[in-house]
Coordinates of C-alpha atoms and ligand atoms in Angstrom, one line a residue:
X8 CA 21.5 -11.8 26.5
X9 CA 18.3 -13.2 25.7
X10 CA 17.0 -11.5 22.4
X11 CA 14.0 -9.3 23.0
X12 CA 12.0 -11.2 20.4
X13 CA 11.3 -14.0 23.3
X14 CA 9.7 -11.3 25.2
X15 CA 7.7 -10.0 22.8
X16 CA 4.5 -11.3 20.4
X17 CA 4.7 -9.8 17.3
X18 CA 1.4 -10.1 14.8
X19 CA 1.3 -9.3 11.4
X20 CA -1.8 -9.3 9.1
X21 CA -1.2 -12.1 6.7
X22 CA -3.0 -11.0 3.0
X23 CA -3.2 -14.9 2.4
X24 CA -5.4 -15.4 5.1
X25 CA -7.1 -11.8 5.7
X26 CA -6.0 -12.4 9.4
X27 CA -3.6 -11.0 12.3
X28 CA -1.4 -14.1 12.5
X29 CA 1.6 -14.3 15.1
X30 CA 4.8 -14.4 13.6
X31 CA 6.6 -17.7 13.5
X32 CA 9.6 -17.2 11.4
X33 CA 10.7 -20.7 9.6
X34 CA 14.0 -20.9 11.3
X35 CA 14.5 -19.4 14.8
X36 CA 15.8 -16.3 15.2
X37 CA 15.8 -15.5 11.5
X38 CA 13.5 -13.8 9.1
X39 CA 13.8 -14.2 5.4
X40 CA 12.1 -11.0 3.5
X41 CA 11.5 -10.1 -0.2
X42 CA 10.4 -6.8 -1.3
X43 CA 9.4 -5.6 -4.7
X44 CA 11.8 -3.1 -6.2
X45 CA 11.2 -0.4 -8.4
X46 CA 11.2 -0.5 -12.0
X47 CA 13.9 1.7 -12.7
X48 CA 13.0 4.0 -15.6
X49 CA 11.7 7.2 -13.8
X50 CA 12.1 9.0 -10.5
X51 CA 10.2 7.2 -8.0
X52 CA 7.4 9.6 -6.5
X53 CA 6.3 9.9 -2.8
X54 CA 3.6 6.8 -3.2
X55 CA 7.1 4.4 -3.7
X56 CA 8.5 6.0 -1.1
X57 CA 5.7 5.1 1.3
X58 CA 5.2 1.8 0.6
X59 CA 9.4 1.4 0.6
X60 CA 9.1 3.0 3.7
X61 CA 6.8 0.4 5.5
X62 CA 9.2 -2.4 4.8
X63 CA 12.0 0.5 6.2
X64 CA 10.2 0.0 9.3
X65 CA 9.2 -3.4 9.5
X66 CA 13.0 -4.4 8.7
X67 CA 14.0 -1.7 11.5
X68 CA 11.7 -3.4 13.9
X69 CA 12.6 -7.4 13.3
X70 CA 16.3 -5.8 13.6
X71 CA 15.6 -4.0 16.8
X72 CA 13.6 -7.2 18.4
X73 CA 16.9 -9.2 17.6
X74 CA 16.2 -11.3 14.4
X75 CA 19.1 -11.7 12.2
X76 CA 17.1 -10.3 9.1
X77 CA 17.9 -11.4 5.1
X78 CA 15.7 -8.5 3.3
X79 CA 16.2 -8.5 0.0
X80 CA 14.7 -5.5 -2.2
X81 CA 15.7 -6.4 -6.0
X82 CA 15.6 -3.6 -8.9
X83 CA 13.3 -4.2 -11.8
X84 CA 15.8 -3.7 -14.7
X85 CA 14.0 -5.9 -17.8
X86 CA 10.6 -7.1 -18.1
X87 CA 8.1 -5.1 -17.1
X88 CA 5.9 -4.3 -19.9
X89 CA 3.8 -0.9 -20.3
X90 CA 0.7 -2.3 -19.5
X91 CA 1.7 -4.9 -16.4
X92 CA 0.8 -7.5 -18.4
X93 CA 2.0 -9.2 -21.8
X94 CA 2.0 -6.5 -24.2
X95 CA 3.1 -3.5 -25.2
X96 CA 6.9 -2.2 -25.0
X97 CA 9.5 -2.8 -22.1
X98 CA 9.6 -0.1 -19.9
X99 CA 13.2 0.8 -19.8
X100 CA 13.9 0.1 -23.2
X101 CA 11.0 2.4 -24.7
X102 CA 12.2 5.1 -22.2
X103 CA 15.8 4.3 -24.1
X104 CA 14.2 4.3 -27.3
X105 CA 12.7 8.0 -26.6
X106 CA 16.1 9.3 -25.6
X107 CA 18.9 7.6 -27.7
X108 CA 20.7 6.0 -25.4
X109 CA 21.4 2.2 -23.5
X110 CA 18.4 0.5 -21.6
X111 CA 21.4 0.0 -19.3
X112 CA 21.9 4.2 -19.0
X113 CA 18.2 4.5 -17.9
X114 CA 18.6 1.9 -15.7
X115 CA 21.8 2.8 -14.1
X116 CA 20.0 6.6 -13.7
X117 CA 17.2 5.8 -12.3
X118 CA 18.9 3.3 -9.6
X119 CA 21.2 6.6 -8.5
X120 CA 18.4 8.5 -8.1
X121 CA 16.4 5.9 -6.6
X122 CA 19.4 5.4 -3.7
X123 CA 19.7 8.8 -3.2
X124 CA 16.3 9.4 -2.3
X125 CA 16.3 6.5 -0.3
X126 CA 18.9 8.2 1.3
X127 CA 18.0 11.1 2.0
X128 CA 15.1 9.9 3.5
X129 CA 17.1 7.7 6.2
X130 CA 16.2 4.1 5.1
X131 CA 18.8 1.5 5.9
X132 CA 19.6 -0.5 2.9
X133 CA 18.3 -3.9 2.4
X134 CA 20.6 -7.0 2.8
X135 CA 20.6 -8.1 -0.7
X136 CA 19.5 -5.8 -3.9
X137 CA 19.5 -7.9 -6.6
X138 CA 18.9 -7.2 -10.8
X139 CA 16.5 -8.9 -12.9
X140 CA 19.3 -8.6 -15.3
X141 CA 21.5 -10.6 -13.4
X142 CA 19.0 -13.8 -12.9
X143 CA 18.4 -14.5 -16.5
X144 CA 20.1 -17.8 -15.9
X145 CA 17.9 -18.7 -12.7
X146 CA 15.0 -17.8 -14.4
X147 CA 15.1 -19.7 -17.6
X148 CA 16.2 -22.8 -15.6
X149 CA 12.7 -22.1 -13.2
X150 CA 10.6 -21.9 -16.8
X151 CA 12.2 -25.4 -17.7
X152 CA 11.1 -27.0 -14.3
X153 CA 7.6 -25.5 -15.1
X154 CA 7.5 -26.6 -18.5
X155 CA 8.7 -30.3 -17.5
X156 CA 5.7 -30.4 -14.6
X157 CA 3.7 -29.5 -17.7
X158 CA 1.8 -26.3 -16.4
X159 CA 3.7 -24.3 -19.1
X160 CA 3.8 -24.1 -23.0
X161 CA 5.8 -22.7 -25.9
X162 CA 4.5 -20.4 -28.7
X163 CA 6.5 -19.1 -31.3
X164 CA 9.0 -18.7 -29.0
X165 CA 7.5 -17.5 -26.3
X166 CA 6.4 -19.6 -23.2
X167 CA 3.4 -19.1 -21.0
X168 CA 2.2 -20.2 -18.0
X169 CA -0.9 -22.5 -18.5
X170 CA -3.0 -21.1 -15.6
X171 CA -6.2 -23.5 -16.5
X172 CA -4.3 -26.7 -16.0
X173 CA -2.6 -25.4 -12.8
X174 CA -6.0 -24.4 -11.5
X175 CA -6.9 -27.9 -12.1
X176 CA -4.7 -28.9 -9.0
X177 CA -4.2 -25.5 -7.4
X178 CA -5.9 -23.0 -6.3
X179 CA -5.1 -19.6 -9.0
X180 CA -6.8 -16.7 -7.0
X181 CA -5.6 -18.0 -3.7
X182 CA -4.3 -14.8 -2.8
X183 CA -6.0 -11.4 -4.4
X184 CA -9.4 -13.6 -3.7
X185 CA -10.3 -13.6 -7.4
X186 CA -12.3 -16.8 -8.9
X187 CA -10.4 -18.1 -12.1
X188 CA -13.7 -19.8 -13.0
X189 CA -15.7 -16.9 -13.7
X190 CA -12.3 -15.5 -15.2
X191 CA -11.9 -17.9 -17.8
X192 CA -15.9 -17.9 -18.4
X193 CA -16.2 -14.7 -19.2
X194 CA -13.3 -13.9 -21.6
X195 CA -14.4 -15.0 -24.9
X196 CA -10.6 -15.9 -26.7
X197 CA -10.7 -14.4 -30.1
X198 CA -9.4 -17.8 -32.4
X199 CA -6.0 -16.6 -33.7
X200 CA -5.3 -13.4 -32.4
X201 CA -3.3 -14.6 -29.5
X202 CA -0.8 -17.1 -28.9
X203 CA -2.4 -17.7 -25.7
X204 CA -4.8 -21.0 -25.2
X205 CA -6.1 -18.7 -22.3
X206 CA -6.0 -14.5 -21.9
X207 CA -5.4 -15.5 -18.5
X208 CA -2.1 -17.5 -19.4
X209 CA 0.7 -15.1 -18.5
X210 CA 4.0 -14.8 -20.5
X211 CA 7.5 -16.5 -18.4
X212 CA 9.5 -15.9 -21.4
X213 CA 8.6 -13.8 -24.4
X214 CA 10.2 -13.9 -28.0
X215 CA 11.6 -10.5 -28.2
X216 CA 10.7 -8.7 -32.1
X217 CA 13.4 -7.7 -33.7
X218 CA 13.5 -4.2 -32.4
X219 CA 13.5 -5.7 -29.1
X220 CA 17.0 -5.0 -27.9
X221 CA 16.8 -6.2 -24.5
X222 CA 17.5 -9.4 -25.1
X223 CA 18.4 -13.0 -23.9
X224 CA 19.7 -16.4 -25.6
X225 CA 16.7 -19.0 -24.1
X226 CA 16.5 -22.6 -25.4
X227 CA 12.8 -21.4 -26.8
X228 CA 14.3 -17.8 -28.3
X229 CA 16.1 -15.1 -28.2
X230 CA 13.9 -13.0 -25.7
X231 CA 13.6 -12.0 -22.4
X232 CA 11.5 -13.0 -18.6
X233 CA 8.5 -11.9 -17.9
X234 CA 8.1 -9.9 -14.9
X235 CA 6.2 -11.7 -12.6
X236 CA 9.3 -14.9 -13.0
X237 CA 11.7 -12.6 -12.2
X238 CA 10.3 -12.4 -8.2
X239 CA 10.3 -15.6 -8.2
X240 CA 13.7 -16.4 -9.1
X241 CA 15.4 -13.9 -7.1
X242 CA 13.2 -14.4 -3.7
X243 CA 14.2 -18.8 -4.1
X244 CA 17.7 -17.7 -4.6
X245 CA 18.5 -15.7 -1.8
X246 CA 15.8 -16.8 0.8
X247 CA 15.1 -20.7 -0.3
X248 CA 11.9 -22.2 -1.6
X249 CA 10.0 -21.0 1.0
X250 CA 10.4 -17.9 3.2
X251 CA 8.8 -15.7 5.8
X252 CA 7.5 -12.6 4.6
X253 CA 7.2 -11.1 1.0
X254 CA 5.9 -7.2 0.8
X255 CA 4.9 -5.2 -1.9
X256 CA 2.2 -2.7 -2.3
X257 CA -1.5 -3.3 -2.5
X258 CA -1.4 -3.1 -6.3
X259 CA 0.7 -5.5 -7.0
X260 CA -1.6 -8.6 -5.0
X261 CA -2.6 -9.3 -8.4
X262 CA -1.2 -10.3 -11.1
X263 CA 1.7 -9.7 -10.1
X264 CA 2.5 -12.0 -6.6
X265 CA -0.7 -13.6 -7.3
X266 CA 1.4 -15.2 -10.6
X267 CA 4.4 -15.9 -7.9
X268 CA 2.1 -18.1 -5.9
X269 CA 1.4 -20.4 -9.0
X270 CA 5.3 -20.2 -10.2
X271 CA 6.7 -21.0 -7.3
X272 CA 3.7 -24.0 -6.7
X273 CA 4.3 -25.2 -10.2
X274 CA 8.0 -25.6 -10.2
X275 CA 8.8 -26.9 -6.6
X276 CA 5.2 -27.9 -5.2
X277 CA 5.0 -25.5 -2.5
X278 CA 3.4 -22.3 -1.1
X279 CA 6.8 -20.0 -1.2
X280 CA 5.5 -17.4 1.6
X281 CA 4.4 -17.4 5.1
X282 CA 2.9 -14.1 5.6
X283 CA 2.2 -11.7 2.5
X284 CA 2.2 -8.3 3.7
X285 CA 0.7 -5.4 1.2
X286 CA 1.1 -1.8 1.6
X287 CA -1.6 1.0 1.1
X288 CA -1.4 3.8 -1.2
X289 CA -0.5 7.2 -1.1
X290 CA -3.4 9.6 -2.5
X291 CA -3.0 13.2 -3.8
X292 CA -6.4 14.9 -4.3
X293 CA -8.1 11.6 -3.6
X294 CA -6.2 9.6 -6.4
X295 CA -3.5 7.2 -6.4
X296 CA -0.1 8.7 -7.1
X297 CA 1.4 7.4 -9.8
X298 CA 4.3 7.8 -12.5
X299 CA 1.2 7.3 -15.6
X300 CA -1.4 9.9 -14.6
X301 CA 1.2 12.7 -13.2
X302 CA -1.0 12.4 -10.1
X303 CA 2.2 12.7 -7.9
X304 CA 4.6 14.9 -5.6
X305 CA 8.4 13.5 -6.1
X306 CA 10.4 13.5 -2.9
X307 CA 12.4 16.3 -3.8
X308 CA 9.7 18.6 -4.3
X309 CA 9.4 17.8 -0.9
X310 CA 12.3 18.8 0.2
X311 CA 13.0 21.9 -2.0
X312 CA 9.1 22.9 -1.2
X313 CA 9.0 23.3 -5.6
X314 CA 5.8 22.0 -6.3
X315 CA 2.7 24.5 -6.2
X316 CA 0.6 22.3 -3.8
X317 CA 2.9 23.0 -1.3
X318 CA 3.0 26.3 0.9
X319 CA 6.5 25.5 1.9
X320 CA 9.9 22.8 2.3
X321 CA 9.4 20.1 4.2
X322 CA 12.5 18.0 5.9
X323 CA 12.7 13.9 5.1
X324 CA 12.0 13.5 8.8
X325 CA 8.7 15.7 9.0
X326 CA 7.9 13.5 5.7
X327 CA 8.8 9.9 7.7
X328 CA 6.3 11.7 10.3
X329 CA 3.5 12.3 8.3
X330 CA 3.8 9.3 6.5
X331 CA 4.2 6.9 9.7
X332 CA 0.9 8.7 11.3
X333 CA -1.0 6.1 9.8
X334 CA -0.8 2.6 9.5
X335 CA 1.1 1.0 6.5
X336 CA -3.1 -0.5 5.4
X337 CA -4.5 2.4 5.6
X338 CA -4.8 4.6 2.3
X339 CA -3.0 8.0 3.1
X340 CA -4.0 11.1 1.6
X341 CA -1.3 14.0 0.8
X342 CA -2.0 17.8 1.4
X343 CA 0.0 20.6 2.3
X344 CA -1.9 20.7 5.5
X345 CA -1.8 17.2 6.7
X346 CA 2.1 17.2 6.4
X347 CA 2.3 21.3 8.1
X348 CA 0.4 19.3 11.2
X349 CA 2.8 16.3 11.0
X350 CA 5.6 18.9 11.4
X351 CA 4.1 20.5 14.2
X352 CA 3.8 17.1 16.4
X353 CA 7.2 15.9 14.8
X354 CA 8.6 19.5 16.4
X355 CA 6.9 18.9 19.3
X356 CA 8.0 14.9 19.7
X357 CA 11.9 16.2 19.5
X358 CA 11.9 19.6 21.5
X359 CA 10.4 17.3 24.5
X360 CA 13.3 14.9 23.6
X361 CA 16.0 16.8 24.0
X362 CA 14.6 18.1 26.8
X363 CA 14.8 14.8 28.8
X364 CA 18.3 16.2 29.9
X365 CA 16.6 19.0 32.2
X366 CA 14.7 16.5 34.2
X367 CA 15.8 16.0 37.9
X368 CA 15.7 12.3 39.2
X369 CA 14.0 11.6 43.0
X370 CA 14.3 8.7 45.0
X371 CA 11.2 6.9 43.5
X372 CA 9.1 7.3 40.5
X373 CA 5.8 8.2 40.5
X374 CA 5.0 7.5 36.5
X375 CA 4.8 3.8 35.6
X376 CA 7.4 3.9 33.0
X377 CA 8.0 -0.5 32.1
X378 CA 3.9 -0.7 31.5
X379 CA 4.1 2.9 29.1
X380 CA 7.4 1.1 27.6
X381 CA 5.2 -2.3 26.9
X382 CA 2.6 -0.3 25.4
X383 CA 4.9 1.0 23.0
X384 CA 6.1 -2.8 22.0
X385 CA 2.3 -4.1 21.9
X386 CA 1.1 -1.1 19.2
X387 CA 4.4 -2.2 17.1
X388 CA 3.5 -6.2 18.3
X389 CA 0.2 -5.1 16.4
X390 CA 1.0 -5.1 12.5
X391 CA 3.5 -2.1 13.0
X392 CA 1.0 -0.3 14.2
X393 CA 3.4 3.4 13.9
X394 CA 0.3 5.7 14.4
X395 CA -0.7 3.7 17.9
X396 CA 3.7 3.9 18.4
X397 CA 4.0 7.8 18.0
X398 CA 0.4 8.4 20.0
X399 CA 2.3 6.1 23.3
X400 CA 5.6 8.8 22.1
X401 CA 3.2 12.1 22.8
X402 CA 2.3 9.7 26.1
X403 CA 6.1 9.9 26.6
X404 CA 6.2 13.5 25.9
X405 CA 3.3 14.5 28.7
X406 CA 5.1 12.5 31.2
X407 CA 8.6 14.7 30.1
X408 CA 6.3 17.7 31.2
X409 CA 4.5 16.6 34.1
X410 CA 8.0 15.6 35.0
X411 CA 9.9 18.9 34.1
X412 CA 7.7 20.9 36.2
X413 CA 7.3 18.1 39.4
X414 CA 4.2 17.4 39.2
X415 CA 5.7 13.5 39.0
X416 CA 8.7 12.1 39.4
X417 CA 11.3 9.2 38.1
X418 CA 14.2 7.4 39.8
X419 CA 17.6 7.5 37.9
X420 CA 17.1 4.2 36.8
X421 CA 13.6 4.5 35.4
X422 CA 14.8 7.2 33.6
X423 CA 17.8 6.0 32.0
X424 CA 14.8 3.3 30.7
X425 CA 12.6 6.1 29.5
X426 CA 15.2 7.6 27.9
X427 CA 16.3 4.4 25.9
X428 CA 13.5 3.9 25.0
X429 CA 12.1 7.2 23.3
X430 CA 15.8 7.2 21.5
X431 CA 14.6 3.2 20.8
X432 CA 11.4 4.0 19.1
X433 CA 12.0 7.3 17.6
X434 CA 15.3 6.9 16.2
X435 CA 15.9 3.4 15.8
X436 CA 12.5 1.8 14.8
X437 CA 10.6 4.8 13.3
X438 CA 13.9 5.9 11.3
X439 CA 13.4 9.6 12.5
X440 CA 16.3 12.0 12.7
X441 CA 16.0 15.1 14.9
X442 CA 17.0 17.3 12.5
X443 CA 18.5 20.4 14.6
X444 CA 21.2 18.4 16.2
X445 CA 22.2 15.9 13.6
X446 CA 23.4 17.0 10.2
X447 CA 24.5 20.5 10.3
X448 CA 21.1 21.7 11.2
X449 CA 22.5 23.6 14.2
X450 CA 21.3 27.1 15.6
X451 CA 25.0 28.5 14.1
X452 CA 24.1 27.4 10.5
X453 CA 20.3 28.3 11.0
X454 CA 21.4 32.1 11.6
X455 CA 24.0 31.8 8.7
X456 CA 21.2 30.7 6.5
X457 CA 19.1 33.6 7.5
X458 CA 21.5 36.0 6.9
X459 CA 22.1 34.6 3.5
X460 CA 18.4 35.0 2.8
X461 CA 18.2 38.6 3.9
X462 CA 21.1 39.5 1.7
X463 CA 18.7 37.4 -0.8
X464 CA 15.9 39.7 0.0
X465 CA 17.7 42.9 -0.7
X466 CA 19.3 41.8 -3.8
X467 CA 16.0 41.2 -5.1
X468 CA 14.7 44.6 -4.0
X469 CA 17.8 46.2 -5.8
X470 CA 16.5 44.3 -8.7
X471 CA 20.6 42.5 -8.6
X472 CA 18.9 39.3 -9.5
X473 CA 22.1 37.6 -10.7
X474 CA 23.2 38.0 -7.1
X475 CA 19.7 37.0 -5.6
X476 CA 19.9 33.6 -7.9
X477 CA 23.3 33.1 -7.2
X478 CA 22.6 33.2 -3.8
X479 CA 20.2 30.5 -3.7
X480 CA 22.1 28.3 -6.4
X481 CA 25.0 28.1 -3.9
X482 CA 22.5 27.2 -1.5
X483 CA 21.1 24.8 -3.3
X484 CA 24.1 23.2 -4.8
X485 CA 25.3 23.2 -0.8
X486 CA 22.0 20.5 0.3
X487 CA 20.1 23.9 1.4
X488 CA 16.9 24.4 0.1
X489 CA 15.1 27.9 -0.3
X490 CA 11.4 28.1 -0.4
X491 CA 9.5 31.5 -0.8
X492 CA 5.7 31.7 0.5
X493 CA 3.4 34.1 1.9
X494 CA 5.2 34.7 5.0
X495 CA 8.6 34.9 3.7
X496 CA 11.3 32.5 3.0
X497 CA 11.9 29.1 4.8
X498 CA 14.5 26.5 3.9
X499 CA 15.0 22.8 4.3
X500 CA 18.9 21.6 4.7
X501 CA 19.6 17.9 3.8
Ligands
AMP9 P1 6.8 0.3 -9.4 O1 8.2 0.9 -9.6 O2 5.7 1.0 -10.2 O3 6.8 -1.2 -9.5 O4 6.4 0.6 -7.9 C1 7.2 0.3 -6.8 C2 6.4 0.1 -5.5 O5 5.7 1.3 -5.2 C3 5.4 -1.0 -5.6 O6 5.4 -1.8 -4.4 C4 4.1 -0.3 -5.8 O7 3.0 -1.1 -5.3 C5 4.3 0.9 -4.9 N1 3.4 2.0 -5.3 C6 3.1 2.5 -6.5 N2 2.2 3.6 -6.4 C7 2.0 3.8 -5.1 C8 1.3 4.7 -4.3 N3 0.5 5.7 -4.9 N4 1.3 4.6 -3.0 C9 2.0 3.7 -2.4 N5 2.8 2.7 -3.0 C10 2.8 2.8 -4.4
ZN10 ZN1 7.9 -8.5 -7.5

């Protein structure tokens, strides 16, 4: 069968280039993709989740257009300082520090957590997840290639990436557009307060102090990577020296894959990526979310509805919804009533689904269904374009009524296509679940639920509120979340 890829012309908007490219993966029929991980020392919050969730989608669509696909997602477990660049303390281990216990706990917590959510929230899991950890060896023999093509230099242990000289051949800025000239011109080095011969020279191995416990035998010292290297490393590993797609989200363009660009270049010569792809950020109130500031929701405060923003639970396939409404470049903003409206079209998107079933076939069809079913590919064809995708699905969904009541009609062929093709894009490719049919979200357990929560409501009138929280504790414990708002209790199963 000839893979639906050769039908199909897929663009993606290439961050390198600031252009809609067509995809041309390196080796036919293959794509080769590395995503940034999470650093793994707190709960990721609903901004992760959306930019994890673009790469979901764009893996679920290279899948679904017949590419054997290599993603590899890796998990940050060493290196990434407080303050994204060279200084201050190493995430994990200060978070290890505050609580008494091994980097390697917080790390192996925070990687639970961070599946689970993935989890709940439908994503399929990438093809290779690899540690930081686990490449010390591949990254220290990267640093000695760098150091032998002599863009790098050792200080007191540490060794740094000597972004002067490689701008003297290269091009540092290439990708987040900034101009290394006026960098270096305007930052005045204090003599002797850094080890640095530039502040824009960025650590690949640092000397760890002796409180340091994360820490590495190196032929320079006993230390550990710096963060950018450790991209670098995994991505030539498991996808070569140069691959199709790398992802991340917008704020990591620079330093972070900026300083990929110029390891990889320095050590093997060439430009590792094809076709950098950067997510936008999620917003609450206008801001970024983010661990730092607080300024976040975490995806179980979603789900339980606990957060005060919030007027009520919201499922993980109401919050694919919302968040697939707009396009992955697109800054989203979260409120309580942009994600009540995304539930109201994702209810909307599955009741006409599962009504397709009621539809009678004729003889001929009267709707065009191949050109609606082209459409569909062309908004995906367009940079993933998921907000185009789910307006052709509420196309889909008029036709399912003009078609219920006979004001058009559809052969059994063209419907068995139609059909396909909704379950295609909605299941498939936009990772949605309908929620009342799959899990145990039946009518059965709905009314069981209920009944729980009016049983609820009277022990809390009788003041029995040992029975009222036990109520909802079983609940809970069971994947059934209880909400109380202004019109009474709701809950969310997952
Ligand atoms: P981190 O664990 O901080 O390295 O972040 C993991 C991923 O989430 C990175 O790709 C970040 O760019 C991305 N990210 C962080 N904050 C947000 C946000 N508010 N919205 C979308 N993506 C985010
Ligand atoms: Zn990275």
């Amino acid at each position: 069968m000839t893979p639906l890829y050769q039908n199909q012309t897929l663009k993606i908007y290439n961050s390198l280039s600031g252009e809609k490219e067509i995809f041309t993966p390196l080796h036919q029929g293959n794509v080769g993709m590395y995503v940034c991980g999470p650093t793994v020392y707190s709960n990721v919050h609903l901004g992760n989740v959306r930019t994890f969730m673009s790469f979901d989608v764009v893996f679920r669509y290279f899948s679904h257009l017949g590419y054997k696909v290599r993603y590899v997602r890796n998990i940050t477990d060493a290196g990434h300082l407080e303050n994204d660049a060279d200084e201050g303390e190493d995430r994990i281990a200060k978070k290890a520090r505050l609580e008494q216990v091994e980097p390697m706990e917080i790390v192996q917590r925070y990687t639970v957590d961070f599946h689970s959510i993935l989890n709940d929230f439908n994503f399929l899991p990438p093809s290779i997840e690899p540690t930081a950890t686990g490449h010390i060896i591949e990254q220290i023999e990267i640093i000695k290639k760098i150091i032998d093509n002599g863009l790098a230099y050792e200080a007191n242990g540490s060794v740094y990436f000597d972004v002067k000289k490689y701008n003297e051949t290269n091009h540092y800025g290439i990708l987040s557009g900034r101009n290394i000239e006026d960098m270096l011109a305007n930052t005045r080095e204090l003599a002797g307060q850094s080890e640095k011969k530039n502040p824009q020279d960025f650590a690949l191995w640092k000397r760890a102090e002796p409180q340091h416990i994360m820490r590495w035998p190196s032929p320079w010292s006993d230390g550990f990577p710096g963060w950018h290297l450790e991209c670098t490393a995994m991505s030539t590993k498991y996808l070569g020296e140069q691959f199709d797609i790398h992802g991340g989200g917008m704020d990591l363009k620079f330093p972070h894959h900026e300083c990929e660009i110029a390891q990889n270049q320095a050590c093997t010569g060439n430009a590792p990526v094809n076709y950098w792809m950067h997510a936008n950020m999620l917003t609450l109130n206008g801001k970024k979310m983010a661990k730092s500031t607080g300024n976040n929701i975490l995806p179980r405060e979603i789900i339980s509805g606990n957060n005060d923003i919030l007027s009520k639970a919201f499922s993980p396939s109401v919050t694919r919804f919302f968040m697939l409404q707009a396009h992955y470049r697109s800054i989203l903003d979260f409120s309580n009533d942009a994600i009540l409206a995304a539930e109201k079209g994702y209810n909307r998107l599955m009741e006409a689904f599962n009504s397709l079933s009621e539809i009678e076939v004729s003889e001929n069809s009267s709707v065009d269904i191949n050109t609606w079913k082209q459409r569909c590919y062309d908004a995906m064809n367009d940079d993933f374009n998921t907000p185009i995708l789910i307006a052709e699905l509420f196309e889909g969904v008029r036709f399912i009524n003009l078609l219920k009541e006979k004001t058009e009609s559809i052969s059994a062929e063209d419907l068995k296509t139609f059909s396909n093709a909704m379950s295609g894009f909605i299941f498939d490719i936009l990772g949605l679940k309908d929620e009342k049919t799959s899990g145990a979200g039946n009518d059965k357990l709905e009314n069981v639920v209920n009944m729980l929560i009016g049983m609820r409501n009277e022990a809390r009138a009788n003041k029995d509120f040992a029975l009222s929280d036990n109520i909802r504790n079983q609940l809970t414990s069971l994947g059934i979340h209880l909400k109380d708002g202004k019109d009474g209790t709701t809950f969310t199963i997952n």
